[in-house]
Coordinates of C-alpha atoms in Angstrom, one line a residue:
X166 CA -54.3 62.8 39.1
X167 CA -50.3 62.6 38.9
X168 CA -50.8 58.7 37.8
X169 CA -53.1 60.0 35.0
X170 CA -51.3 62.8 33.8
X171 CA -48.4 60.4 33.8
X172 CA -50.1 57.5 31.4
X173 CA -51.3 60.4 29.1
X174 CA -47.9 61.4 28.6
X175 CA -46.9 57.6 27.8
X176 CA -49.6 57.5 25.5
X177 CA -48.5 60.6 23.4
X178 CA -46.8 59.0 20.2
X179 CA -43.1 60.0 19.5
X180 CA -42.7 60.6 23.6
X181 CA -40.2 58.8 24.9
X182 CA -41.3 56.6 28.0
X183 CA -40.2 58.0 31.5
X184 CA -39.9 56.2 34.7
X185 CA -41.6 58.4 37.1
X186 CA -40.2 58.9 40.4
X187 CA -41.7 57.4 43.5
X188 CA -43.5 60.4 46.4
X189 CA -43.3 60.1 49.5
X190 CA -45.0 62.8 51.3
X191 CA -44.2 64.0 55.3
X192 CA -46.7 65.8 56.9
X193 CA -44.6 66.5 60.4
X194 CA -43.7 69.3 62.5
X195 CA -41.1 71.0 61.7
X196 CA -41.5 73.6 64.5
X197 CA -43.7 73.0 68.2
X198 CA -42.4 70.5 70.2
X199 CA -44.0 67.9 68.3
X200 CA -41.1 68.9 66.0
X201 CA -38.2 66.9 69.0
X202 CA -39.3 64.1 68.1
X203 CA -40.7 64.2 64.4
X204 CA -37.6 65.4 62.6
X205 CA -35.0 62.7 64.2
X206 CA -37.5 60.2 63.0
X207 CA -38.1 61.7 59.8
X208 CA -34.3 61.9 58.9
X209 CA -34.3 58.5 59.4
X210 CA -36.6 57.2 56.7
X211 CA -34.9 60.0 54.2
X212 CA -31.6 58.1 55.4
X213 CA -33.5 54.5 54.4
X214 CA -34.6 56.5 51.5
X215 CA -31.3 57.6 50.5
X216 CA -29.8 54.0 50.7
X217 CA -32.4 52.3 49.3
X218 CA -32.2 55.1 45.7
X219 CA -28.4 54.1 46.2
X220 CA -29.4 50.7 45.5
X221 CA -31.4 51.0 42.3
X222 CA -34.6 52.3 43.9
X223 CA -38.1 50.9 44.3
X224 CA -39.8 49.3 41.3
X225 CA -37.2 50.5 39.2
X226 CA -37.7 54.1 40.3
X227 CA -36.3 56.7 42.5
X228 CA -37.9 57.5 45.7
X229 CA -38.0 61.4 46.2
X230 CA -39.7 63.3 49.1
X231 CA -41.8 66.4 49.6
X232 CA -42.7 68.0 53.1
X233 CA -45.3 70.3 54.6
X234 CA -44.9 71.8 58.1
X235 CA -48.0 70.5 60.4
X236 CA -46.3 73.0 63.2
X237 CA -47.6 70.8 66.1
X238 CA -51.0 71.8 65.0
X239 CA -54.0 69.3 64.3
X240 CA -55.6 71.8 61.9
X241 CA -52.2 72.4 59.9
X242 CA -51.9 69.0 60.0
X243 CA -54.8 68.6 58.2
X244 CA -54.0 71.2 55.7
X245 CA -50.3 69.4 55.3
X246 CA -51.9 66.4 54.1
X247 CA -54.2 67.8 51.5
X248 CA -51.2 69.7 50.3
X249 CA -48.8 66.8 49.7
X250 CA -51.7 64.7 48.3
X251 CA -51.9 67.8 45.8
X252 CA -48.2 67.7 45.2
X253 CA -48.2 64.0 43.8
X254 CA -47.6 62.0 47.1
X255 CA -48.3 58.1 47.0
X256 CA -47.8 57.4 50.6
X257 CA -47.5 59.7 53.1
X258 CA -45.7 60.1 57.0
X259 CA -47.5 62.0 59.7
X260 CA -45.9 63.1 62.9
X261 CA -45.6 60.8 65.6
X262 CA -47.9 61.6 68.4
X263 CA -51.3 60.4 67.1
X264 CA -53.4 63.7 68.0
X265 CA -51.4 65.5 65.5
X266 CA -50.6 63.1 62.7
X267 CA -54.3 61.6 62.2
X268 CA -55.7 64.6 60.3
X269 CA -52.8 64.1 58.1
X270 CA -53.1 60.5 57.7
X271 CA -57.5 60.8 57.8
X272 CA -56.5 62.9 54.2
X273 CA -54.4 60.0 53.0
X274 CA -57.0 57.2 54.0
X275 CA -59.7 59.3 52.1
X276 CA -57.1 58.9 48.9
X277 CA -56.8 55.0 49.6
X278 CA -53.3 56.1 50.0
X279 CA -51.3 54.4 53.2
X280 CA -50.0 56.0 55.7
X281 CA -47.9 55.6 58.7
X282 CA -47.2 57.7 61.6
X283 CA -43.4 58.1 62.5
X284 CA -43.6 57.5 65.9
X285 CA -46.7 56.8 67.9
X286 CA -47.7 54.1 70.4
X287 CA -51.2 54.6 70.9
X288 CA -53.3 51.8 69.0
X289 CA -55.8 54.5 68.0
X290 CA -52.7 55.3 64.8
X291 CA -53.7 52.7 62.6
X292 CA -56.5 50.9 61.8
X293 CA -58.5 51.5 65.1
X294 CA -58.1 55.8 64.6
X295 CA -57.6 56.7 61.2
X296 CA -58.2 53.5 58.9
X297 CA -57.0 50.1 57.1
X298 CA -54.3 51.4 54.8
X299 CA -52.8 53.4 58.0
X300 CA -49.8 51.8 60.0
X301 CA -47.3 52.9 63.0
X302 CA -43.4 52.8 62.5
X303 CA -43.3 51.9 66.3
X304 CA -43.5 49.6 69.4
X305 CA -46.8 49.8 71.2
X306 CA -46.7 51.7 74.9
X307 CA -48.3 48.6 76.6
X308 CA -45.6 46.5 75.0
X309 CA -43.1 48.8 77.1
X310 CA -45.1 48.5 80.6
X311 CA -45.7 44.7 79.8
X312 CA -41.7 44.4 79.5
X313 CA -40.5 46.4 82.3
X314 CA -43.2 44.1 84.3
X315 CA -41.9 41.1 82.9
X316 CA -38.3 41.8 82.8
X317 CA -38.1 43.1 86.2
X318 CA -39.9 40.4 87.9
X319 CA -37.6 37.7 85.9
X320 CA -34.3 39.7 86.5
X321 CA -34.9 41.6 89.5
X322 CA -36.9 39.6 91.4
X323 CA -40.0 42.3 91.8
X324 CA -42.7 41.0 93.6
X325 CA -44.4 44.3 94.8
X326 CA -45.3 47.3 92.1
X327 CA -46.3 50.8 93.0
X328 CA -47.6 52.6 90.0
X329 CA -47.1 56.0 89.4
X330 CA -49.3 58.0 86.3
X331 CA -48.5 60.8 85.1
X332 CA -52.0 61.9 82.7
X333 CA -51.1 64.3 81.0
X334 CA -51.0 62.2 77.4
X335 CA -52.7 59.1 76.2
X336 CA -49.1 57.1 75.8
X337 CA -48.5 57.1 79.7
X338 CA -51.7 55.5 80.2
X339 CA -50.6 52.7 77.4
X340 CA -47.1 52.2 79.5
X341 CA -49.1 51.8 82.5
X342 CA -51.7 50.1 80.9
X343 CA -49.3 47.3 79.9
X344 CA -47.6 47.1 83.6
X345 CA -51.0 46.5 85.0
X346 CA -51.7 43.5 82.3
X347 CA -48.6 42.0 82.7
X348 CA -47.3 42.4 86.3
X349 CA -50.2 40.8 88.5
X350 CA -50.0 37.8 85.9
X351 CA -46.6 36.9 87.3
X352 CA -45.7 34.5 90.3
X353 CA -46.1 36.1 93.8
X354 CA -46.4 39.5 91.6
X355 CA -49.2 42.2 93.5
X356 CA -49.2 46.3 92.9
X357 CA -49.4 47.4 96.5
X358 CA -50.3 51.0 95.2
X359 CA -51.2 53.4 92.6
X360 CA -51.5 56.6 92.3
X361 CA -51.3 59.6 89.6
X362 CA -49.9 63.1 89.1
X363 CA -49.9 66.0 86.3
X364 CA -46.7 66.5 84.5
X365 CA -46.6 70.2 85.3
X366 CA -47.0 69.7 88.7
X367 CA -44.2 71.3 90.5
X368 CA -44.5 69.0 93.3
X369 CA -45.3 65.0 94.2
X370 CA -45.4 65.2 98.3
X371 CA -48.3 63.8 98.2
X372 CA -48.1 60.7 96.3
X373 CA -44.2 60.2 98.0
X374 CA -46.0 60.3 101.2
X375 CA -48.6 57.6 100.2
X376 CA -45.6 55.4 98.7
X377 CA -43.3 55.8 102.1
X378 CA -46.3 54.7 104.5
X379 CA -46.2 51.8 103.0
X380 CA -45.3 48.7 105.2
X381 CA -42.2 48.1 103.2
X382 CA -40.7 50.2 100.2
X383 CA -41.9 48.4 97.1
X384 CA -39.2 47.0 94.5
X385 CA -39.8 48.9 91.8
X386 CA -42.2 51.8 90.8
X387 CA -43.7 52.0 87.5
X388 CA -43.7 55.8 86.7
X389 CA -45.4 56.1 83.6
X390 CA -44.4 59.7 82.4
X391 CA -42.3 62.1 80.1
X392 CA -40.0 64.8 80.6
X393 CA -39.6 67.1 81.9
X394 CA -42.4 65.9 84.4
X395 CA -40.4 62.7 84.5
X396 CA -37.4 64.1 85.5
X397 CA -39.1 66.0 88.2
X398 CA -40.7 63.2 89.9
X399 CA -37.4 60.9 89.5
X400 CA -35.2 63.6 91.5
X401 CA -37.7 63.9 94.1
X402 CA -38.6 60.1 94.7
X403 CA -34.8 59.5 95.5
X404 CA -34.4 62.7 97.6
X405 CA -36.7 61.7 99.8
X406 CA -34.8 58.7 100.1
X407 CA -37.2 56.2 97.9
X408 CA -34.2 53.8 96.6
X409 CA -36.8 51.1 94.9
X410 CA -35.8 50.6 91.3
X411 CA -37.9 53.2 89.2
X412 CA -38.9 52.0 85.6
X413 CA -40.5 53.8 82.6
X414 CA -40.7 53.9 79.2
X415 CA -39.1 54.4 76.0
X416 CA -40.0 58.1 75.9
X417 CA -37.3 59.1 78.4
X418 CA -34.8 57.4 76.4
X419 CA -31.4 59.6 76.1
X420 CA -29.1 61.2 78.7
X421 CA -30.2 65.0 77.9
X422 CA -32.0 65.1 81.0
X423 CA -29.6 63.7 83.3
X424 CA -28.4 66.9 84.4
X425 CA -31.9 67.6 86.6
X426 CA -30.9 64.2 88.4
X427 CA -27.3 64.0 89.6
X428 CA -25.8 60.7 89.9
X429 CA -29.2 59.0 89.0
X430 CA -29.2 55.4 89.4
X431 CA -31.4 52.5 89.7
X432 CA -33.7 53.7 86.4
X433 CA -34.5 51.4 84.1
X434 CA -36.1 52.1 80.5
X435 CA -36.5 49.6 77.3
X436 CA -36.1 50.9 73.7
X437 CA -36.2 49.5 70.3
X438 CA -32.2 50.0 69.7
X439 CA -29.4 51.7 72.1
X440 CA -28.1 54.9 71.1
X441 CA -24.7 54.5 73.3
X442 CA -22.9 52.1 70.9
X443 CA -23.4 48.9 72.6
X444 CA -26.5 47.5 71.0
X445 CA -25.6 44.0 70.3
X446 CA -26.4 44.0 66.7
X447 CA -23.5 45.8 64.7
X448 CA -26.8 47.1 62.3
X449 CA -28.0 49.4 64.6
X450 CA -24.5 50.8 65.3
X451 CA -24.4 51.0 62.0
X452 CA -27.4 53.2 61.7
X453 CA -26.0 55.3 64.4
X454 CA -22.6 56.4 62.3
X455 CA -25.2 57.0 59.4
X456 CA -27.3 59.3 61.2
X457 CA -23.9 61.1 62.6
X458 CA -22.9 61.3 59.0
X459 CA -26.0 63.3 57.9
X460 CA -26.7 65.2 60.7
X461 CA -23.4 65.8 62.8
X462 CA -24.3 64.2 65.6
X463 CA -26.0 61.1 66.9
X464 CA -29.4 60.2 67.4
X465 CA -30.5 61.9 71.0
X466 CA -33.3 58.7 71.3
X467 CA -34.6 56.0 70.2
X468 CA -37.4 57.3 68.6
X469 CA -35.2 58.4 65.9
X470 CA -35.3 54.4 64.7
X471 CA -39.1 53.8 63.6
X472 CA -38.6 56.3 60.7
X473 CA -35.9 54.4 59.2
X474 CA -38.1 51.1 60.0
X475 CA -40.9 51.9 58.4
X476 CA -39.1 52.9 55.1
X477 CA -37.8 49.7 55.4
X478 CA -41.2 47.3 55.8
X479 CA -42.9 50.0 53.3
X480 CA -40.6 49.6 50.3
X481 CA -40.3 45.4 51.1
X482 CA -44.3 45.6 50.9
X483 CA -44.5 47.8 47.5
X484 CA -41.7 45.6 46.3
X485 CA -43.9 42.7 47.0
X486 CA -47.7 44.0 45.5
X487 CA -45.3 45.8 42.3
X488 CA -47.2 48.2 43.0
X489 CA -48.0 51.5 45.4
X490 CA -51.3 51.0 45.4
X491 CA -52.4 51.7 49.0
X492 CA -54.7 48.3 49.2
X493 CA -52.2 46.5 47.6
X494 CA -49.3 47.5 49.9
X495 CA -51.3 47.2 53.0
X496 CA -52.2 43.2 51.8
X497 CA -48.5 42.8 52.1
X498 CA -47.8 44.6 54.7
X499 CA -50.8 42.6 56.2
X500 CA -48.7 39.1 55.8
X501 CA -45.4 40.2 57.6
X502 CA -45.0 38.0 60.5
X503 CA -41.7 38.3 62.5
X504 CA -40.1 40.6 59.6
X505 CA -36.3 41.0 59.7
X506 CA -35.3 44.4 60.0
X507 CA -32.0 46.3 61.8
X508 CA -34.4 46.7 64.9
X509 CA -35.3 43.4 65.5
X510 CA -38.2 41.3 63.7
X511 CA -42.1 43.5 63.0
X512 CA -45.3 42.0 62.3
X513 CA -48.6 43.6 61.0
X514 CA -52.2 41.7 60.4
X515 CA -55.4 42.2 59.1
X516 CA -56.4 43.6 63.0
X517 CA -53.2 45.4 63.9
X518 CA -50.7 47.7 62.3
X519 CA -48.8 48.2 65.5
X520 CA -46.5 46.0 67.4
X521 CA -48.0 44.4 70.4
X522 CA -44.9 42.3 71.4
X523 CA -41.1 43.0 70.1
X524 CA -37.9 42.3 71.3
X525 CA -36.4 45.6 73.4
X526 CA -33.1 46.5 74.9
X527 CA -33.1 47.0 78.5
X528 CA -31.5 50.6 79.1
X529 CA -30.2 51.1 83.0
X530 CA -28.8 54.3 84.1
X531 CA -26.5 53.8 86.7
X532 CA -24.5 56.4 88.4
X533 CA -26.1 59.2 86.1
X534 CA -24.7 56.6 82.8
X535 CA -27.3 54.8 80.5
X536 CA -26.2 51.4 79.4
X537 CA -27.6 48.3 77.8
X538 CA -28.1 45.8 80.6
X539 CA -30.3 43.1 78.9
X540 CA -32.6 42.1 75.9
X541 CA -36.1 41.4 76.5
X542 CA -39.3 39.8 74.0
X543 CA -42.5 39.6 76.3
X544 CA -43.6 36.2 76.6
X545 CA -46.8 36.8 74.8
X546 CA -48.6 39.9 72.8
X547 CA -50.5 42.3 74.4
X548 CA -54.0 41.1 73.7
X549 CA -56.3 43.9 71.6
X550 CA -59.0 44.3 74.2
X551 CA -56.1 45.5 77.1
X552 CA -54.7 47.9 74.0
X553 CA -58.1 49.3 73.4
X554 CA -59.1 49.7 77.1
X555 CA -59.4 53.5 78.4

C-alpha cells in the first residue's frame, strides 16, 4: 500500500517528485531475555545503516527504521510483524533465536517481503522454517562444532572426544551436531563418550562420574551449552579435577561470566570476530570503536556482529536488483559466493540462506583471559542433510 500511495502522489500534476525513504522494519525484543542478545545486534545494522545514509543512501534514498517490541514472545512477535508491515516496512529483522523471530518473519514472507533474522543458527531460519525470501545474519551452529572438531584435532592433537549436551535449546544440538559430523571424519579421531544434561540443572555428578571412569581422561570435551548452565558445568568439570581442554560455541562468547569460574583456563570458543581488540583485521576493530561510540561501551559478544552483516549483504543485494523487491533481492542475494564483508567472506544459494562453512577466530581463555589464538575455515561445508538431521 505505501508503494501505491507513493506513485499516486507522483502522478498528481503540479507535485513535485519525492524520493521516498527506504523501511526497514525490526521486529525484536526489546525486553525478555531474548532482548541480550537482539538489541547488540540490532544496533549494529542501525550502525551499518547509519554509515551507509552517511554515504548517499541506497538507491538514491535514505534508509530509516521503525521498531516493534516482540518482548520475547512468539505471539507478540507475530503481532510486531503485522504492525511494521502496516507502518510501511520493505524488509524486515526478527530477533535472533528462530522460535521467536519466525512469526515475525512468516508475516513478511506472506508480503513477499525478505526477511532476516539477526542472529540465529538453526537452519530452520531461512528457507527450511519460514520461506525463500527469508535469510540469517549468522554462522550456522554445526559450522561451530564442525570447527572446534577440526581445529582441535589439527592444533591440539585431539584424538578422543567426550561430548557433553546440554538440551535445553535447539542451537546446542546444532554445535553438537557439527562435532559429531566432523570429529569421527578425522585421522585416528573416535568420541569415547556422550552424554547430556539440562541447563538448570544444579548439578552434573553424574555425567563427571561417567567421564572420570573413563580409561584415560579424553582431550577435549565438546560441551555444547549456554550460560548460565555453561558456566555451571565448566566450574564443576575442573573442580573435580577434569583438566581435558573444554570447547563450545560461539554463544558463550564474552568474559561476563568469568567471575562463576576463577582462573578458568583451557576453554576454547570460535566466533565470527574478537571483541578484545586483537582480531587480525583492523575492520573489525574498527567496528568495535563504532559500536563504543554509539553505545558507551563495547560489544559484550560476538553476536553483536551479524546485525551489522546483514545490513551490509542486504543493501549490496538491493543495490544490485535496483530494486527492494523481496524476489528480486533474494535472486541477488542468491548469487553471493564468498562475499567480502568486515567479518570475513558470506555466501547464500538457491538451497541455503545460512552459512554452512566461514572462517572463525579461535577464542582461548586462559588464566580466566579470552584471547584470539588462531583463525580457522572448515575444510568443507556442512552438508544440508547433517544440518537438517534432529
Amino acid at each position: 500500500m505505501k508503494h501505491l500511495l507513493f506513485a499516486a502522489v507522483l502522478a498528481v500534476p503540479g507535485l513535485p517528485a519525492v524520493a521516498e525513504d527506504i523501511t526497514i522494519g525490526f521486529a525484536t525484543a526489546k525486553s525478555g531475555w531474548l532482548e541480550a542478545y537482539d538489541t547488540p545486534a540490532a544496533t549494529a545494522a542501525r550502525i551499518r545503516i547509519d554509515e551507509i545514509n552517511a554515504n548517499g543512501g541506497l538507491l538514491g534514498q535514505q534508509i530509516k527504521w521503525i521498531e516493534a517490541d516482540t518482548k520475547t514472545d512468539r505471539a507478540q512477535s507475530a503481532k510486531a510483524g503485522l504492525q511494521l508491515i502496516d507502518g510501511g516496512a520493505d524488509m524486515m529483522v526478527v530477533s535472533c533465536d528462530y522460535d521467536f523471530g519466525a512469526p515475525a518473519a512468516l508475516a513478511a514472507e506472506s508480503e513477499g517481503m525478505n526477511s532476516f533474522f539477526l542472529c540465529a543458527e538453526d537452519v530452520k531460519a531461512g528457507i527450511q522454517g519460514v520461506g525463500p525470501n527469508s535469510f540469517s545474519g549468522s554462522v550456522l551452529a554445526a559450522v561451530q562444532g564442525a570447527t572446534m572438531a577440526e581445529w582441535s584435532h589439527a592444533r591440539r592433537e585431539a584424538r578422543s572426544a567426550y561430548v557433553l549436551l546440554d538440551t535445553i535449546i535447539e542451537y546446542n544440538k546444532g554445535i553438537c551436531r557439527g562435532f559429531d559430523w566432523m570429529f569421527p571424519r578425522l585421522d585416528g579421531a573416535e568420541i569415547v563418550g556422550r552424554d547430556t544434561f539440562k541447563n538448570d540443572d544444579a548439578s552434573i555428578a553424574s555425567q563427571i562420574t561417567r567421564i572420570k571412569s573413563l580409561p584415560e581422561q579424553p582431550d577435549v570435551i565438546m560441551l555444547c551449552s549456554v550460560i548460565p548452565g555453561a558456566a555451571s558445568a565448566v566450574r564443576q568439570l575442573r573442580a573435580a579435577g577434569i583438566d581435558s581442554l573444554i570447547l563450545n560455541g560461539s554463544a558463550v562468547d564474552g568474559s561476563y561470566w568469568l567471575d562463576a569460574t576463577p582462573d578458568l583456563s583451557g576453554f576454547v570458543v570460535p566466533v565470527q570476530g574478537s571483541i578484545y581488540g586483537d582480531d587480525p583485521r583492523p575492520e573489525v576493530e574498527a567496528f568495535n570503536k563504532a559500536y563504543e561510540a554509539a553505545t558507551g561501551a563495547r560489544p559484550a559478544s560476538s553476536y553483536a556482529y551479524p546485525g551489522y552483516i546483514l545490513i551490509d549483504l542486504w543493501a549490496k543485494a538491493v543495490e544490485r536488483a535496483g530494486s527492494v523487491d523481496g524476489a528480486a533481492v533474494t535472486a541477488e542475494l542468491e548469487k553471493m559466493r564468498d562475499e567480502p564483508t568486515a567479518f570475513g567472506p558470506r555466501t547464500f544459494t538457491p538451497e541455503l540462506h545460512h552459512q554452512n562453512y566461514a572462517q572463525m577466530q579461535i577464542v582461548e581463555i586462559t588464566a580466566a583471559k579470552p584471547a584470539v589464538t588462531d583463525s580457522w575455515t572448515i575444510s568443507e561445508p556442512v552438508p544440508l542433510d547433517v544440518l537438517l538431521k534432529r
